[in-house]
Amino acid sequence: MTVATHGQTTVRVATVPAVLIAEYLCLFLVLAWRHDIDAVEALPSSWQGLLWAGSGFAGAMIAALGAFAVLWDGSIADRMRAALAGTRPVTGGSLSVHFASYAAFAGLTILILARPDVAADLGWPLLVLWLGVAVSVPTSLVIAVLGASTKAVLRAAGPHVALAAVLGTATDVAADQILPYWRALSDPTLRLVTAMLEAAGFTVLVEPALPGIQLGDFGAHIGATCSGIEGMAMITVLLAGYLYRFREEHRFPQALLVFPAAIAISFVANAARIAILLWVGDRIDPQLAKGAFHSMAGWVFFCGISLGIIATLRRLPWRSCSPVPARSAAAWST
């Protein structure tokens, strides 16, 4: 019987969320390219509510996956390695079931948005079918990758997954609660975006009264979702969960300095996201900038910043009250 190393365990476990995120992004890009908000509003009310709920759920799950990665350490790797002992290699046959489920889900989703009359005519039977296929996508992938070890892995990862799910949901709730205060950041964000673009040699038109900014033929309004306040709330909640989980490894109050640093980094990163958005809209494709990039870049930046800050924090000598065990440090670096 082959015993997996920490690195092999990490790769095997990470395969499931990595594939699901890649598939979600591919479908999202296709839908954002082909349709706008009018396509959703043309659907029956039951479908509209389901799609908006699904969008919120997807956001919370992306945050939860980020939390899972942040909370990963040597102890969970040990439990997962034991659970995966003896698991057979992934086969093409087992994966074919998953990819067939994904193709069916993508096809149904594209059909529903392209033909709202079909969704209205078929009603609840189509909705139930769509939900069933949606559930089969992650389920078939988990079974394909983990095989007979699925139950053992879920038991081993149970507390870890539960905490990640709580943090993911909490970040989503925190973002919704703080969003009404976005105007406090609109002007600073506008100024920073302007400074970034001008430093890169671009000429921009600024309209503080909106507030808005234009690069060439493409302009953006610095509204609630562009202010960056959601990202600040989300990263604060995620870091709070991380510090609680690894509280014995950190020296307080020094470790609390991560909060203002993370908030500042999040603010600057959001301004950079808007600057890139304007460049994409002016130089590449306005529709791409308004749709896929505008919606997904925030999540990509959030996950990247969170993981980067945690990775840096774990390597700062002054933050630790005791040396991190060599095994745990090795597990993090794999």
Short mmCIF file of N, CA and C in Angstrom, two decimals, residues 92-191:
data_model
loop_
_atom_site.label_atom_id
_atom_site.label_comp_id
_atom_site.label_asym_id
_atom_site.label_seq_id
_atom_site.Cartn_x
_atom_site.Cartn_y
_atom_site.Cartn_z
N GLY A 92 -9.75 7.85 -16.10
CA GLY A 92 -10.51 8.62 -17.09
C GLY A 92 -11.98 8.30 -17.07
N GLY A 93 -12.32 7.04 -16.77
CA GLY A 93 -13.72 6.65 -16.73
C GLY A 93 -14.49 7.36 -15.64
N SER A 94 -13.88 7.47 -14.46
CA SER A 94 -14.56 8.14 -13.35
C SER A 94 -14.70 9.63 -13.62
N LEU A 95 -13.71 10.22 -14.27
CA LEU A 95 -13.79 11.65 -14.58
C LEU A 95 -14.79 11.93 -15.70
N SER A 96 -15.01 10.96 -16.57
CA SER A 96 -15.93 11.19 -17.69
C SER A 96 -17.35 11.46 -17.20
N VAL A 97 -17.73 10.82 -16.09
CA VAL A 97 -19.06 11.07 -15.51
C VAL A 97 -19.17 12.52 -15.07
N HIS A 98 -18.11 13.03 -14.44
CA HIS A 98 -18.13 14.41 -13.99
C HIS A 98 -18.22 15.38 -15.17
N PHE A 99 -17.38 15.17 -16.17
CA PHE A 99 -17.37 16.10 -17.30
C PHE A 99 -18.68 16.04 -18.09
N ALA A 100 -19.32 14.87 -18.11
CA ALA A 100 -20.64 14.78 -18.75
C ALA A 100 -21.66 15.59 -17.95
N SER A 101 -21.57 15.52 -16.62
CA SER A 101 -22.48 16.31 -15.77
C SER A 101 -22.25 17.80 -15.97
N TYR A 102 -20.99 18.18 -16.06
CA TYR A 102 -20.67 19.60 -16.25
C TYR A 102 -21.17 20.10 -17.61
N ALA A 103 -20.96 19.27 -18.65
CA ALA A 103 -21.43 19.66 -19.99
C ALA A 103 -22.95 19.81 -20.00
N ALA A 104 -23.66 18.90 -19.31
CA ALA A 104 -25.12 18.99 -19.25
C ALA A 104 -25.56 20.24 -18.51
N PHE A 105 -24.88 20.56 -17.40
CA PHE A 105 -25.22 21.75 -16.62
C PHE A 105 -24.96 23.03 -17.43
N ALA A 106 -23.79 23.09 -18.08
CA ALA A 106 -23.46 24.26 -18.88
C ALA A 106 -24.45 24.42 -20.03
N GLY A 107 -24.78 23.32 -20.70
CA GLY A 107 -25.72 23.39 -21.81
C GLY A 107 -27.10 23.85 -21.38
N LEU A 108 -27.59 23.32 -20.26
CA LEU A 108 -28.90 23.74 -19.76
C LEU A 108 -28.90 25.22 -19.38
N THR A 109 -27.82 25.66 -18.72
CA THR A 109 -27.75 27.07 -18.29
C THR A 109 -27.74 28.01 -19.49
N ILE A 110 -26.94 27.67 -20.50
CA ILE A 110 -26.89 28.49 -21.71
C ILE A 110 -28.24 28.52 -22.41
N LEU A 111 -28.90 27.36 -22.48
CA LEU A 111 -30.23 27.29 -23.11
C LEU A 111 -31.25 28.14 -22.36
N ILE A 112 -31.24 28.07 -21.05
CA ILE A 112 -32.22 28.79 -20.23
C ILE A 112 -32.06 30.30 -20.40
N LEU A 113 -30.83 30.78 -20.43
CA LEU A 113 -30.62 32.22 -20.59
C LEU A 113 -30.88 32.68 -22.02
N ALA A 114 -30.61 31.81 -22.99
CA ALA A 114 -30.84 32.19 -24.38
C ALA A 114 -32.31 32.09 -24.77
N ARG A 115 -33.05 31.17 -24.11
CA ARG A 115 -34.45 30.95 -24.45
C ARG A 115 -35.31 31.01 -23.19
N PRO A 116 -35.60 32.20 -22.70
CA PRO A 116 -36.44 32.32 -21.50
C PRO A 116 -37.84 31.72 -21.69
N ASP A 117 -38.29 31.63 -22.94
CA ASP A 117 -39.60 31.04 -23.19
C ASP A 117 -39.60 29.54 -22.86
N VAL A 118 -38.45 28.87 -23.06
CA VAL A 118 -38.34 27.46 -22.72
C VAL A 118 -38.45 27.28 -21.21
N ALA A 119 -37.77 28.16 -20.45
CA ALA A 119 -37.85 28.10 -18.99
C ALA A 119 -39.28 28.33 -18.52
N ALA A 120 -40.01 29.22 -19.19
CA ALA A 120 -41.39 29.51 -18.80
C ALA A 120 -42.32 28.35 -19.16
N ASP A 121 -42.10 27.73 -20.33
CA ASP A 121 -42.99 26.66 -20.78
C ASP A 121 -42.80 25.37 -19.98
N LEU A 122 -41.55 25.02 -19.71
CA LEU A 122 -41.27 23.77 -19.01
C LEU A 122 -41.40 23.91 -17.49
N GLY A 123 -41.23 25.14 -16.98
CA GLY A 123 -41.49 25.43 -15.57
C GLY A 123 -40.68 24.60 -14.58
N TRP A 124 -41.39 24.09 -13.56
CA TRP A 124 -40.72 23.42 -12.44
C TRP A 124 -39.97 22.15 -12.85
N PRO A 125 -40.46 21.33 -13.79
CA PRO A 125 -39.67 20.16 -14.17
C PRO A 125 -38.26 20.51 -14.65
N LEU A 126 -38.15 21.58 -15.46
CA LEU A 126 -36.83 21.99 -15.93
C LEU A 126 -35.99 22.53 -14.78
N LEU A 127 -36.62 23.26 -13.89
CA LEU A 127 -35.89 23.80 -12.75
C LEU A 127 -35.33 22.69 -11.86
N VAL A 128 -36.15 21.66 -11.60
CA VAL A 128 -35.69 20.52 -10.79
C VAL A 128 -34.56 19.78 -11.50
N LEU A 129 -34.70 19.61 -12.82
CA LEU A 129 -33.64 18.94 -13.59
C LEU A 129 -32.34 19.74 -13.50
N TRP A 130 -32.44 21.05 -13.66
CA TRP A 130 -31.25 21.91 -13.61
C TRP A 130 -30.58 21.83 -12.24
N LEU A 131 -31.36 21.85 -11.17
CA LEU A 131 -30.79 21.75 -9.82
C LEU A 131 -30.12 20.38 -9.61
N GLY A 132 -30.77 19.32 -10.11
CA GLY A 132 -30.19 17.99 -9.95
C GLY A 132 -28.86 17.85 -10.67
N VAL A 133 -28.78 18.38 -11.89
CA VAL A 133 -27.53 18.34 -12.64
C VAL A 133 -26.47 19.20 -11.96
N ALA A 134 -26.89 20.34 -11.39
CA ALA A 134 -25.94 21.21 -10.69
C ALA A 134 -25.32 20.49 -9.49
N VAL A 135 -26.12 19.76 -8.74
CA VAL A 135 -25.61 19.01 -7.60
C VAL A 135 -24.69 17.88 -8.04
N SER A 136 -24.98 17.28 -9.19
CA SER A 136 -24.18 16.15 -9.66
C SER A 136 -22.77 16.57 -10.08
N VAL A 137 -22.59 17.85 -10.44
CA VAL A 137 -21.27 18.30 -10.90
C VAL A 137 -20.21 18.16 -9.80
N PRO A 138 -20.37 18.81 -8.63
CA PRO A 138 -19.35 18.64 -7.58
C PRO A 138 -19.34 17.23 -6.99
N THR A 139 -20.52 16.60 -6.89
CA THR A 139 -20.59 15.26 -6.31
C THR A 139 -19.80 14.25 -7.14
N SER A 140 -19.98 14.28 -8.45
CA SER A 140 -19.27 13.34 -9.32
C SER A 140 -17.77 13.57 -9.30
N LEU A 141 -17.34 14.82 -9.16
CA LEU A 141 -15.90 15.11 -9.11
C LEU A 141 -15.29 14.60 -7.81
N VAL A 142 -15.98 14.83 -6.70
CA VAL A 142 -15.47 14.35 -5.41
C VAL A 142 -15.32 12.83 -5.43
N ILE A 143 -16.31 12.13 -5.94
CA ILE A 143 -16.26 10.67 -6.01
C ILE A 143 -15.14 10.21 -6.95
N ALA A 144 -14.95 10.92 -8.07
CA ALA A 144 -13.93 10.54 -9.03
C ALA A 144 -12.52 10.70 -8.45
N VAL A 145 -12.29 11.79 -7.71
CA VAL A 145 -10.95 12.07 -7.19
C VAL A 145 -10.66 11.30 -5.91
N LEU A 146 -11.64 11.22 -5.02
CA LEU A 146 -11.41 10.59 -3.72
C LEU A 146 -11.82 9.13 -3.68
N GLY A 147 -12.70 8.71 -4.57
CA GLY A 147 -13.08 7.31 -4.67
C GLY A 147 -13.65 6.76 -3.38
N ALA A 148 -13.18 5.55 -3.00
CA ALA A 148 -13.68 4.89 -1.80
C ALA A 148 -13.32 5.62 -0.52
N SER A 149 -12.39 6.56 -0.61
CA SER A 149 -11.96 7.31 0.58
C SER A 149 -12.82 8.54 0.84
N THR A 150 -13.86 8.75 0.03
CA THR A 150 -14.67 9.96 0.14
C THR A 150 -15.21 10.16 1.55
N LYS A 151 -15.83 9.14 2.12
CA LYS A 151 -16.41 9.28 3.46
C LYS A 151 -15.33 9.55 4.51
N ALA A 152 -14.20 8.83 4.41
CA ALA A 152 -13.13 9.02 5.38
C ALA A 152 -12.54 10.43 5.30
N VAL A 153 -12.40 10.93 4.08
CA VAL A 153 -11.86 12.29 3.90
C VAL A 153 -12.84 13.32 4.46
N LEU A 154 -14.13 13.14 4.19
CA LEU A 154 -15.12 14.09 4.69
C LEU A 154 -15.16 14.09 6.22
N ARG A 155 -15.01 12.90 6.84
CA ARG A 155 -14.97 12.85 8.30
C ARG A 155 -13.71 13.54 8.83
N ALA A 156 -12.58 13.30 8.17
CA ALA A 156 -11.32 13.90 8.63
C ALA A 156 -11.33 15.42 8.48
N ALA A 157 -11.95 15.89 7.40
CA ALA A 157 -11.95 17.32 7.11
C ALA A 157 -13.17 18.04 7.67
N GLY A 158 -14.09 17.29 8.31
CA GLY A 158 -15.35 17.87 8.76
C GLY A 158 -15.22 19.18 9.53
N PRO A 159 -14.51 19.22 10.66
CA PRO A 159 -14.40 20.47 11.43
C PRO A 159 -13.74 21.59 10.62
N HIS A 160 -12.74 21.22 9.83
CA HIS A 160 -12.02 22.20 9.02
C HIS A 160 -12.95 22.81 7.97
N VAL A 161 -13.71 21.95 7.30
CA VAL A 161 -14.65 22.42 6.28
C VAL A 161 -15.76 23.26 6.91
N ALA A 162 -16.22 22.86 8.10
CA ALA A 162 -17.29 23.62 8.78
C ALA A 162 -16.82 25.03 9.11
N LEU A 163 -15.59 25.15 9.65
CA LEU A 163 -15.06 26.47 9.97
C LEU A 163 -14.88 27.31 8.71
N ALA A 164 -14.39 26.68 7.64
CA ALA A 164 -14.21 27.41 6.38
C ALA A 164 -15.56 27.89 5.84
N ALA A 165 -16.60 27.04 5.96
CA ALA A 165 -17.93 27.43 5.48
C ALA A 165 -18.48 28.59 6.30
N VAL A 166 -18.26 28.56 7.60
CA VAL A 166 -18.71 29.66 8.46
C VAL A 166 -18.01 30.95 8.08
N LEU A 167 -16.69 30.86 7.88
CA LEU A 167 -15.94 32.06 7.50
C LEU A 167 -16.37 32.58 6.12
N GLY A 168 -16.59 31.65 5.18
CA GLY A 168 -17.03 32.07 3.85
C GLY A 168 -18.37 32.78 3.90
N THR A 169 -19.30 32.23 4.66
CA THR A 169 -20.62 32.86 4.81
C THR A 169 -20.50 34.19 5.54
N ALA A 170 -19.66 34.23 6.57
CA ALA A 170 -19.49 35.46 7.35
C ALA A 170 -18.90 36.58 6.51
N THR A 171 -17.95 36.25 5.62
CA THR A 171 -17.38 37.29 4.76
C THR A 171 -18.43 37.86 3.83
N ASP A 172 -19.31 36.99 3.32
CA ASP A 172 -20.37 37.44 2.42
C ASP A 172 -21.36 38.34 3.17
N VAL A 173 -21.71 37.94 4.39
CA VAL A 173 -22.63 38.74 5.20
C VAL A 173 -22.00 40.08 5.58
N ALA A 174 -20.71 40.04 5.97
CA ALA A 174 -20.02 41.28 6.35
C ALA A 174 -19.97 42.26 5.18
N ALA A 175 -19.74 41.73 3.97
CA ALA A 175 -19.70 42.60 2.79
C ALA A 175 -21.05 43.27 2.56
N ASP A 176 -22.13 42.53 2.74
CA ASP A 176 -23.48 43.10 2.56
C ASP A 176 -23.79 44.16 3.61
N GLN A 177 -23.34 43.93 4.84
CA GLN A 177 -23.66 44.84 5.93
C GLN A 177 -22.91 46.17 5.82
N ILE A 178 -21.68 46.11 5.30
CA ILE A 178 -20.88 47.34 5.26
C ILE A 178 -21.04 48.11 3.95
N LEU A 179 -21.65 47.49 2.96
CA LEU A 179 -21.78 48.11 1.64
C LEU A 179 -22.46 49.48 1.67
N PRO A 180 -23.49 49.73 2.51
CA PRO A 180 -24.13 51.06 2.50
C PRO A 180 -23.19 52.22 2.82
N TYR A 181 -22.02 51.93 3.39
CA TYR A 181 -21.08 52.99 3.77
C TYR A 181 -20.02 53.24 2.70
N TRP A 182 -20.29 52.81 1.47
CA TRP A 182 -19.29 52.85 0.42
C TRP A 182 -18.86 54.27 0.04
N ARG A 183 -19.72 55.24 0.22
CA ARG A 183 -19.41 56.60 -0.24
C ARG A 183 -18.19 57.19 0.44
N ALA A 184 -17.88 56.72 1.62
CA ALA A 184 -16.70 57.24 2.33
C ALA A 184 -15.40 56.92 1.59
N LEU A 185 -15.43 55.91 0.73
CA LEU A 185 -14.22 55.50 0.02
C LEU A 185 -14.23 55.88 -1.45
N SER A 186 -15.35 56.41 -1.94
CA SER A 186 -15.44 56.67 -3.38
C SER A 186 -14.41 57.71 -3.84
N ASP A 187 -14.28 58.81 -3.11
CA ASP A 187 -13.33 59.85 -3.52
C ASP A 187 -11.88 59.40 -3.38
N PRO A 188 -11.47 58.79 -2.25
CA PRO A 188 -10.08 58.29 -2.16
C PRO A 188 -9.76 57.26 -3.25
N THR A 189 -10.73 56.39 -3.56
CA THR A 189 -10.52 55.40 -4.61
C THR A 189 -10.33 56.07 -5.96
N LEU A 190 -11.16 57.06 -6.24
CA LEU A 190 -11.06 57.79 -7.50
C LEU A 190 -9.69 58.45 -7.64
N ARG A 191 -9.23 59.06 -6.56
CA ARG A 191 -7.92 59.74 -6.59
C ARG A 191 -6.78 58.75 -6.83
#
